[in-house]
Amino acid sequence: MRLDKTEISLGLIALACVLFGFVSPGWLIFLLTIALAKALVVQGVVMQMRSGLVSFGQGLFYCIGGYTVGMGGQFFGIHDAIAALSLGMFVAIVVAMLLGLLLTRYREIFFAMLSLAFSMILFGILVKSQELGSTDGFNVHDWTLFGWAPEAGAGSQHTVFTMTVVSGLIVAVLIHRYTKAGIGVICEAVRENEVRVEYLGLSPRWLLYGNYVAAAAVSALGGGLTALATGHVDPEMAYWTTSGEFVFIALLGGLGHVAAPFIAAIVFSFVRTYAIEFVPHTWQMILGFTLLAVIIFLPKGLWSLVSREKTGERA
Amino acid sequence: MTCILETRSLNKEFGAVIAAKDLNVQINKGEVVGVIGSNGAGKTTFINMVTGYLKPTRGEILFNGKSIMGHSPRAITRAGMARSFQVAQLFPEMTVLDNLIVALAAAESARPSFLSPLRSDARIARAEEILKEFGVDNYRDSLVTAVPQGARKLVDIAMALIGNPQMLLLDEPTSGVSVDEKTDLMDTVMNAVRQHGVTVLFVEHDMDVVERYVSRVLAFYSGEIIADGEPAAVLADQQVRDLVTGHRPTTKQGNGAS
Amino acid sequence: MTSLLAVLIDGSIYASWLFLVAAGLTVIYGVMRILNMAHGSFYAIGAYSAASLVGWYFNNGMGPAWVSYLLLVGAALVAGLIVGVIVERGLLRLMYGRDEILMVIITYALLLILEDGMKIVWGVSPYFAYQPYSELGRTSLGLLKVSNYDVALVGVSALLGLGLWAWLERTNQGKVLRAVIHDREIAVAMGVNVKLMFTITFVLGTTLGALAGALTAPAISVVPGIGIEVIVLAFAVVVIGGLGSIGGAAVGALLVGLSRAAAVHYAPEFELFVIYGVMSLVLAFRPEGLFGRTLARKI
């Protein structure tokens, strides 16, 4: 496997993150873990945006990932973190393969609304499930990693952080290759001109379907890691405002680079932490104005600030 | 000679409007057929039906002797019939080279790969080759939106041709191109097409262009084919002169009604 | 038998409420092609304006109860008008012509701004304006007791629906509006002032949203977040009926209202599920909604 420049940089940054984990304070570790886990969910949103679809229901797979990890530990005795995360991705893939059959017939606002509706269906079911703690959700069982049980609190937090960084690295490298591979590029082609793709002998629906399922798996991984990190899951994960937040982070980062969602998610988490503390009732307003500003001034997201020179050369 | 495309009493109605009436066409392998007719005569409807974009109301379409009625555009493309468009259908945010690479990858496999890179050396080389053939290699790395109209039309046709189709349908290849450029453009296209040994059917308004390249002309009027045969005969036909070409003197006029 | 009657009554009441909420959304989409995520916030603004005004009226022990109904409606009209004009002139006007999906995101940003804006104006503690609701009393129907306010709501909703329909189908302005809906370019070519029509439509839509909120306010406690809950329901209703169709919104509201009422009575665990279930089912078979139109792309 030959690594290109981007992949080597990603690897180095991930290594730096893991090392930083040994010296950084607990609160920062936790904040970064949540931010990176969310960034994985956002990667799923971005994958679909590349193909021209905006999912206002990616919380569905975030929630499926989280609840599968939680339920696996609570009810089915699956305590190994890797097994639980894999199971979450598997369930998400199965659900996406079913929903994708219907959803890939829709574009634009119809896709957005229908994906939102599916996410709200899960929310509706969870809210009415007494066994799953209804609106309160439930706590995630203590977990192990290859038979080793990290000590509760700081130890487990640190382990989740490392796992999240490693997962983030693997996903980033895979997505980096995916966007340059056949399906990745041709999904962008579908966004730009679906009729032409059809007349090249390809099925836009099949492409979007494959992309949708892959995005679901990535988002479920983010949900699972969030559940491990917070030790708790609740139906809010599937509520549409959660999905709205993912769309927000995706737009903030832009589609320019695989690293963009990670950076955007970290920026988002920091700003939110401080904003909620100091200006609790204007936090969403800040988000709203930021979103408008991004749409008007940085239509390609934060990443365009980083890559401005490069694109300038080309134009 | 073997027949590559045949339509049998093909009909298309949009409500009360008859866009195609009993179209019986047989195109033989290797022919270059021109389709003429005024706006709304049913030329594009014919191409759209044959390539699966519109579903005929009645009739039968055979490609290489097999029915392709009700097949999707992609199935028909994969069967070997490609098309170009009146307005070039490209991927506007990609470079010219990438447009062709996508087309090439699509032709190679209906199931694009998930992880191996699209831009392989082999594909780049093949795409560059066809760009040269079409004389647009100087736009290789330009975004298609930054490329002049004529070159865009050529890229559009090159994308259809890179998949090695048996038959190519060109919907007004010279529309939107200035009069001076028309001949150059058509020369380039027809040279490339001949080298690939492709059967061609193209829609064209400019009678000079038609006469110059085709071996046969189909004249459409109000959804019907009113004449079919050698260019000189069709263009001399009184009905065609009345309804399609207008009373155009046989000398050069150089004016494309578009 | 009683439970069937209860389903019908609850269903119609819920449906008429849904229609009130969804009407403004579908009008705005029909004319402007904007799926307005902030519609729920207009609803909430209407509810807050009405609740604070009516609450103030009764707390100061002023005058007869019937005035409070005028206050409800008046508060909604004023709030809808002000917010509608500000939003349309100040934000949306700069954004026209963009992708439909981008407009969704822009109105999502607007929703975030308005949600906190309301917290700044009205704080976070609940507002109550129950008097107009309790004042009307209840009617007994066999074993069932039905609030007269809810019954009146059914009437208001039906009248409003008829009014909208008559305005669109029977007046000159309605005709112009339908021309804009049918083909914007031709309408412009015919000399229709589309900009003005957009302003009128948007303000009408926000006012309808605010009115829905104001009329709901006496029956609930007005707290932050009510708009966020409402907007997804309204989406479901208009998507079922076909985006942009008034009649569609009415049918969608009935369908959702009755299914939810049935779920509440017979299988309460499916209450929320049923709404989006109906929506997914309708879309699976008729992607453009029950009364929507499809547009083909020309190549």
PDB file of C-alpha atoms in Angstrom, chain B residues 11-187:
ATOM      1  CA  ASN B  11     -45.372   6.904 -32.408  1.00  0.00           C
ATOM      2  CA  LYS B  12     -45.177   9.510 -29.688  1.00  0.00           C
ATOM      3  CA  GLU B  13     -48.018  11.646 -28.476  1.00  0.00           C
ATOM      4  CA  PHE B  14     -47.825  14.374 -25.839  1.00  0.00           C
ATOM      5  CA  GLY B  15     -51.501  14.734 -25.033  1.00  0.00           C
ATOM      6  CA  ALA B  16     -53.037  15.924 -28.296  1.00  0.00           C
ATOM      7  CA  VAL B  17     -49.694  16.825 -29.858  1.00  0.00           C
ATOM      8  CA  ILE B  18     -48.275  14.194 -32.189  1.00  0.00           C
ATOM      9  CA  ALA B  19     -44.506  14.395 -31.981  1.00  0.00           C
ATOM     10  CA  ALA B  20     -43.816  11.228 -33.937  1.00  0.00           C
ATOM     11  CA  LYS B  21     -46.089   9.466 -36.395  1.00  0.00           C
ATOM     12  CA  ASP B  22     -45.377   6.010 -37.786  1.00  0.00           C
ATOM     13  CA  LEU B  23     -41.649   6.402 -38.042  1.00  0.00           C
ATOM     14  CA  ASN B  24     -40.162   3.542 -40.038  1.00  0.00           C
ATOM     15  CA  VAL B  25     -36.417   3.908 -40.299  1.00  0.00           C
ATOM     16  CA  GLN B  26     -33.656   1.472 -41.157  1.00  0.00           C
ATOM     17  CA  ILE B  27     -30.075   2.561 -40.670  1.00  0.00           C
ATOM     18  CA  ASN B  28     -27.326   0.332 -42.013  1.00  0.00           C
ATOM     19  CA  LYS B  29     -23.940  -0.244 -40.465  1.00  0.00           C
ATOM     20  CA  GLY B  30     -21.403   2.360 -41.546  1.00  0.00           C
ATOM     21  CA  GLU B  31     -23.928   4.856 -42.893  1.00  0.00           C
ATOM     22  CA  VAL B  32     -23.745   8.542 -42.145  1.00  0.00           C
ATOM     23  CA  VAL B  33     -27.312   9.804 -41.988  1.00  0.00           C
ATOM     24  CA  GLY B  34     -28.409  13.416 -41.701  1.00  0.00           C
ATOM     25  CA  VAL B  35     -31.721  14.372 -40.162  1.00  0.00           C
ATOM     26  CA  ILE B  36     -33.284  17.642 -41.260  1.00  0.00           C
ATOM     27  CA  GLY B  37     -36.477  19.406 -40.342  1.00  0.00           C
ATOM     28  CA  SER B  38     -37.653  22.671 -38.882  1.00  0.00           C
ATOM     29  CA  ASN B  39     -37.972  23.263 -35.144  1.00  0.00           C
ATOM     30  CA  GLY B  40     -40.608  21.036 -33.606  1.00  0.00           C
ATOM     31  CA  ALA B  41     -40.544  18.596 -36.528  1.00  0.00           C
ATOM     32  CA  GLY B  42     -39.724  15.734 -34.152  1.00  0.00           C
ATOM     33  CA  LYS B  43     -35.993  15.274 -34.738  1.00  0.00           C
ATOM     34  CA  THR B  44     -34.904  15.465 -31.107  1.00  0.00           C
ATOM     35  CA  THR B  45     -37.970  13.477 -30.050  1.00  0.00           C
ATOM     36  CA  PHE B  46     -36.774  10.740 -32.403  1.00  0.00           C
ATOM     37  CA  ILE B  47     -33.304  10.715 -30.840  1.00  0.00           C
ATOM     38  CA  ASN B  48     -34.750  10.870 -27.345  1.00  0.00           C
ATOM     39  CA  MET B  49     -36.967   7.859 -28.057  1.00  0.00           C
ATOM     40  CA  VAL B  50     -34.213   5.818 -29.639  1.00  0.00           C
ATOM     41  CA  THR B  51     -31.851   6.488 -26.725  1.00  0.00           C
ATOM     42  CA  GLY B  52     -34.455   5.685 -24.086  1.00  0.00           C
ATOM     43  CA  TYR B  53     -35.029   9.180 -22.682  1.00  0.00           C
ATOM     44  CA  LEU B  54     -38.641   9.242 -23.901  1.00  0.00           C
ATOM     45  CA  LYS B  55     -40.911   6.246 -23.960  1.00  0.00           C
ATOM     46  CA  PRO B  56     -42.695   5.885 -27.319  1.00  0.00           C
ATOM     47  CA  THR B  57     -46.473   5.654 -27.197  1.00  0.00           C
ATOM     48  CA  ARG B  58     -46.446   2.795 -29.704  1.00  0.00           C
ATOM     49  CA  GLY B  59     -44.020   1.004 -31.973  1.00  0.00           C
ATOM     50  CA  GLU B  60     -40.817  -0.962 -31.854  1.00  0.00           C
ATOM     51  CA  ILE B  61     -37.133  -0.083 -31.795  1.00  0.00           C
ATOM     52  CA  LEU B  62     -34.496  -2.661 -32.739  1.00  0.00           C
ATOM     53  CA  PHE B  63     -30.793  -2.204 -32.213  1.00  0.00           C
ATOM     54  CA  ASN B  64     -28.669  -4.906 -33.850  1.00  0.00           C
ATOM     55  CA  GLY B  65     -31.855  -6.851 -34.337  1.00  0.00           C
ATOM     56  CA  LYS B  66     -32.821  -6.825 -30.658  1.00  0.00           C
ATOM     57  CA  SER B  67     -35.644  -4.806 -29.183  1.00  0.00           C
ATOM     58  CA  ILE B  68     -34.541  -1.925 -26.968  1.00  0.00           C
ATOM     59  CA  MET B  69     -38.058  -0.655 -26.296  1.00  0.00           C
ATOM     60  CA  GLY B  70     -38.438   0.482 -22.716  1.00  0.00           C
ATOM     61  CA  HIS B  71     -34.718   0.123 -21.987  1.00  0.00           C
ATOM     62  CA  SER B  72     -33.056   2.814 -19.901  1.00  0.00           C
ATOM     63  CA  PRO B  73     -30.618   5.260 -21.513  1.00  0.00           C
ATOM     64  CA  ARG B  74     -27.762   3.588 -19.688  1.00  0.00           C
ATOM     65  CA  ALA B  75     -28.709   0.124 -20.935  1.00  0.00           C
ATOM     66  CA  ILE B  76     -28.893   1.467 -24.479  1.00  0.00           C
ATOM     67  CA  THR B  77     -25.550   3.214 -24.070  1.00  0.00           C
ATOM     68  CA  ARG B  78     -24.000   0.001 -22.813  1.00  0.00           C
ATOM     69  CA  ALA B  79     -25.494  -1.853 -25.769  1.00  0.00           C
ATOM     70  CA  GLY B  80     -23.380   0.390 -27.995  1.00  0.00           C
ATOM     71  CA  MET B  81     -25.460   3.418 -28.929  1.00  0.00           C
ATOM     72  CA  ALA B  82     -24.051   6.717 -27.662  1.00  0.00           C
ATOM     73  CA  ARG B  83     -25.299  10.248 -28.170  1.00  0.00           C
ATOM     74  CA  SER B  84     -24.319  13.863 -27.900  1.00  0.00           C
ATOM     75  CA  PHE B  85     -26.549  16.773 -26.974  1.00  0.00           C
ATOM     76  CA  GLN B  86     -27.851  20.008 -28.443  1.00  0.00           C
ATOM     77  CA  VAL B  87     -26.468  21.784 -25.400  1.00  0.00           C
ATOM     78  CA  ALA B  88     -23.228  20.054 -24.428  1.00  0.00           C
ATOM     79  CA  GLN B  89     -23.844  17.924 -21.329  1.00  0.00           C
ATOM     80  CA  LEU B  90     -20.618  18.051 -19.376  1.00  0.00           C
ATOM     81  CA  PHE B  91     -19.450  18.068 -15.779  1.00  0.00           C
ATOM     82  CA  PRO B  92     -18.962  21.811 -15.339  1.00  0.00           C
ATOM     83  CA  GLU B  93     -16.804  21.730 -12.213  1.00  0.00           C
ATOM     84  CA  MET B  94     -14.323  19.265 -13.677  1.00  0.00           C
ATOM     85  CA  THR B  95     -11.482  19.752 -16.124  1.00  0.00           C
ATOM     86  CA  VAL B  96     -11.820  18.663 -19.735  1.00  0.00           C
ATOM     87  CA  LEU B  97      -9.455  15.786 -19.067  1.00  0.00           C
ATOM     88  CA  ASP B  98     -11.477  14.613 -16.053  1.00  0.00           C
ATOM     89  CA  ASN B  99     -14.681  14.732 -18.082  1.00  0.00           C
ATOM     90  CA  LEU B 100     -13.154  12.277 -20.526  1.00  0.00           C
ATOM     91  CA  ILE B 101     -11.648  10.110 -17.810  1.00  0.00           C
ATOM     92  CA  VAL B 102     -15.049   9.757 -16.175  1.00  0.00           C
ATOM     93  CA  ALA B 103     -16.532   8.821 -19.538  1.00  0.00           C
ATOM     94  CA  LEU B 104     -13.777   6.294 -20.122  1.00  0.00           C
ATOM     95  CA  ALA B 105     -14.131   4.722 -16.665  1.00  0.00           C
ATOM     96  CA  ALA B 106     -17.875   4.503 -17.194  1.00  0.00           C
ATOM     97  CA  ALA B 107     -17.349   2.714 -20.475  1.00  0.00           C
ATOM     98  CA  GLU B 108     -14.948   0.249 -18.881  1.00  0.00           C
ATOM     99  CA  SER B 109     -17.212  -0.872 -16.071  1.00  0.00           C
ATOM    100  CA  ALA B 110     -20.775  -0.295 -14.940  1.00  0.00           C
ATOM    101  CA  ARG B 111     -19.621  -0.704 -11.325  1.00  0.00           C
ATOM    102  CA  PRO B 112     -16.942   1.893 -10.548  1.00  0.00           C
ATOM    103  CA  SER B 113     -14.358   0.859  -7.984  1.00  0.00           C
ATOM    104  CA  PHE B 114     -14.534   2.034  -4.380  1.00  0.00           C
ATOM    105  CA  LEU B 115     -10.852   2.495  -3.620  1.00  0.00           C
ATOM    106  CA  SER B 116      -8.579   2.277  -6.665  1.00  0.00           C
ATOM    107  CA  PRO B 117      -7.874   5.711  -8.176  1.00  0.00           C
ATOM    108  CA  LEU B 118      -9.920   6.823 -11.150  1.00  0.00           C
ATOM    109  CA  ARG B 119      -7.097   8.771 -12.752  1.00  0.00           C
ATOM    110  CA  SER B 120      -4.838   5.878 -13.727  1.00  0.00           C
ATOM    111  CA  ASP B 121      -1.964   6.473 -16.134  1.00  0.00           C
ATOM    112  CA  ALA B 122      -3.621   4.305 -18.751  1.00  0.00           C
ATOM    113  CA  ARG B 123      -6.858   6.307 -18.642  1.00  0.00           C
ATOM    114  CA  ILE B 124      -5.031   9.621 -18.738  1.00  0.00           C
ATOM    115  CA  ALA B 125      -3.103   8.473 -21.804  1.00  0.00           C
ATOM    116  CA  ARG B 126      -6.247   7.312 -23.600  1.00  0.00           C
ATOM    117  CA  ALA B 127      -8.105  10.527 -22.748  1.00  0.00           C
ATOM    118  CA  GLU B 128      -5.219  12.653 -23.977  1.00  0.00           C
ATOM    119  CA  GLU B 129      -5.179  10.673 -27.179  1.00  0.00           C
ATOM    120  CA  ILE B 130      -8.831  11.400 -27.942  1.00  0.00           C
ATOM    121  CA  LEU B 131      -8.427  15.052 -26.933  1.00  0.00           C
ATOM    122  CA  LYS B 132      -5.694  15.301 -29.548  1.00  0.00           C
ATOM    123  CA  GLU B 133      -7.836  13.546 -32.105  1.00  0.00           C
ATOM    124  CA  PHE B 134     -10.517  16.190 -31.509  1.00  0.00           C
ATOM    125  CA  GLY B 135      -7.989  19.000 -31.480  1.00  0.00           C
ATOM    126  CA  VAL B 136      -8.933  20.196 -27.986  1.00  0.00           C
ATOM    127  CA  ASP B 137      -5.840  18.993 -26.132  1.00  0.00           C
ATOM    128  CA  ASN B 138      -4.878  22.595 -25.398  1.00  0.00           C
ATOM    129  CA  TYR B 139      -7.886  22.765 -23.032  1.00  0.00           C
ATOM    130  CA  ARG B 140      -6.811  19.613 -21.182  1.00  0.00           C
ATOM    131  CA  ASP B 141      -6.651  21.219 -17.727  1.00  0.00           C
ATOM    132  CA  SER B 142      -9.284  23.939 -18.138  1.00  0.00           C
ATOM    133  CA  LEU B 143     -12.607  23.720 -16.382  1.00  0.00           C
ATOM    134  CA  VAL B 144     -15.220  23.097 -19.040  1.00  0.00           C
ATOM    135  CA  THR B 145     -17.000  26.323 -18.114  1.00  0.00           C
ATOM    136  CA  ALA B 146     -13.893  28.211 -19.238  1.00  0.00           C
ATOM    137  CA  VAL B 147     -13.797  26.538 -22.649  1.00  0.00           C
ATOM    138  CA  PRO B 148     -15.359  28.086 -25.791  1.00  0.00           C
ATOM    139  CA  GLN B 149     -18.654  26.761 -27.084  1.00  0.00           C
ATOM    140  CA  GLY B 150     -17.227  24.927 -30.095  1.00  0.00           C
ATOM    141  CA  ALA B 151     -14.677  23.072 -27.987  1.00  0.00           C
ATOM    142  CA  ARG B 152     -17.401  22.175 -25.485  1.00  0.00           C
ATOM    143  CA  LYS B 153     -19.413  20.540 -28.243  1.00  0.00           C
ATOM    144  CA  LEU B 154     -16.331  18.605 -29.297  1.00  0.00           C
ATOM    145  CA  VAL B 155     -15.688  17.423 -25.736  1.00  0.00           C
ATOM    146  CA  ASP B 156     -19.327  16.353 -25.537  1.00  0.00           C
ATOM    147  CA  ILE B 157     -18.950  14.241 -28.682  1.00  0.00           C
ATOM    148  CA  ALA B 158     -15.549  12.922 -27.594  1.00  0.00           C
ATOM    149  CA  MET B 159     -17.158  11.683 -24.359  1.00  0.00           C
ATOM    150  CA  ALA B 160     -19.688   9.751 -26.371  1.00  0.00           C
ATOM    151  CA  LEU B 161     -17.023   8.336 -28.678  1.00  0.00           C
ATOM    152  CA  ILE B 162     -14.447   7.339 -26.056  1.00  0.00           C
ATOM    153  CA  GLY B 163     -16.605   4.371 -25.060  1.00  0.00           C
ATOM    154  CA  ASN B 164     -16.238   2.917 -28.596  1.00  0.00           C
ATOM    155  CA  PRO B 165     -19.926   2.839 -29.489  1.00  0.00           C
ATOM    156  CA  GLN B 166     -21.188   1.118 -32.641  1.00  0.00           C
ATOM    157  CA  MET B 167     -23.548   3.954 -33.346  1.00  0.00           C
ATOM    158  CA  LEU B 168     -23.466   7.622 -32.510  1.00  0.00           C
ATOM    159  CA  LEU B 169     -26.419  10.006 -32.501  1.00  0.00           C
ATOM    160  CA  LEU B 170     -25.432  13.662 -32.690  1.00  0.00           C
ATOM    161  CA  ASP B 171     -28.140  16.136 -31.764  1.00  0.00           C
ATOM    162  CA  GLU B 172     -27.304  19.357 -33.622  1.00  0.00           C
ATOM    163  CA  PRO B 173     -23.524  19.130 -33.306  1.00  0.00           C
ATOM    164  CA  THR B 174     -23.045  22.602 -34.777  1.00  0.00           C
ATOM    165  CA  SER B 175     -25.797  24.499 -32.983  1.00  0.00           C
ATOM    166  CA  GLY B 176     -24.512  27.445 -31.008  1.00  0.00           C
ATOM    167  CA  VAL B 177     -21.285  27.456 -33.027  1.00  0.00           C
ATOM    168  CA  SER B 178     -20.447  30.363 -35.307  1.00  0.00           C
ATOM    169  CA  VAL B 179     -20.781  29.865 -39.063  1.00  0.00           C
ATOM    170  CA  ASP B 180     -17.026  30.026 -39.654  1.00  0.00           C
ATOM    171  CA  GLU B 181     -16.352  27.303 -37.117  1.00  0.00           C
ATOM    172  CA  LYS B 182     -19.016  24.895 -38.334  1.00  0.00           C
ATOM    173  CA  THR B 183     -17.041  23.266 -41.121  1.00  0.00           C
ATOM    174  CA  ASP B 184     -13.925  22.872 -39.003  1.00  0.00           C
ATOM    175  CA  LEU B 185     -15.931  21.339 -36.212  1.00  0.00           C
ATOM    176  CA  MET B 186     -17.713  18.900 -38.483  1.00  0.00           C
ATOM    177  CA  ASP B 187     -14.474  17.967 -40.252  1.00  0.00           C
TER     178      ASP B 187
END
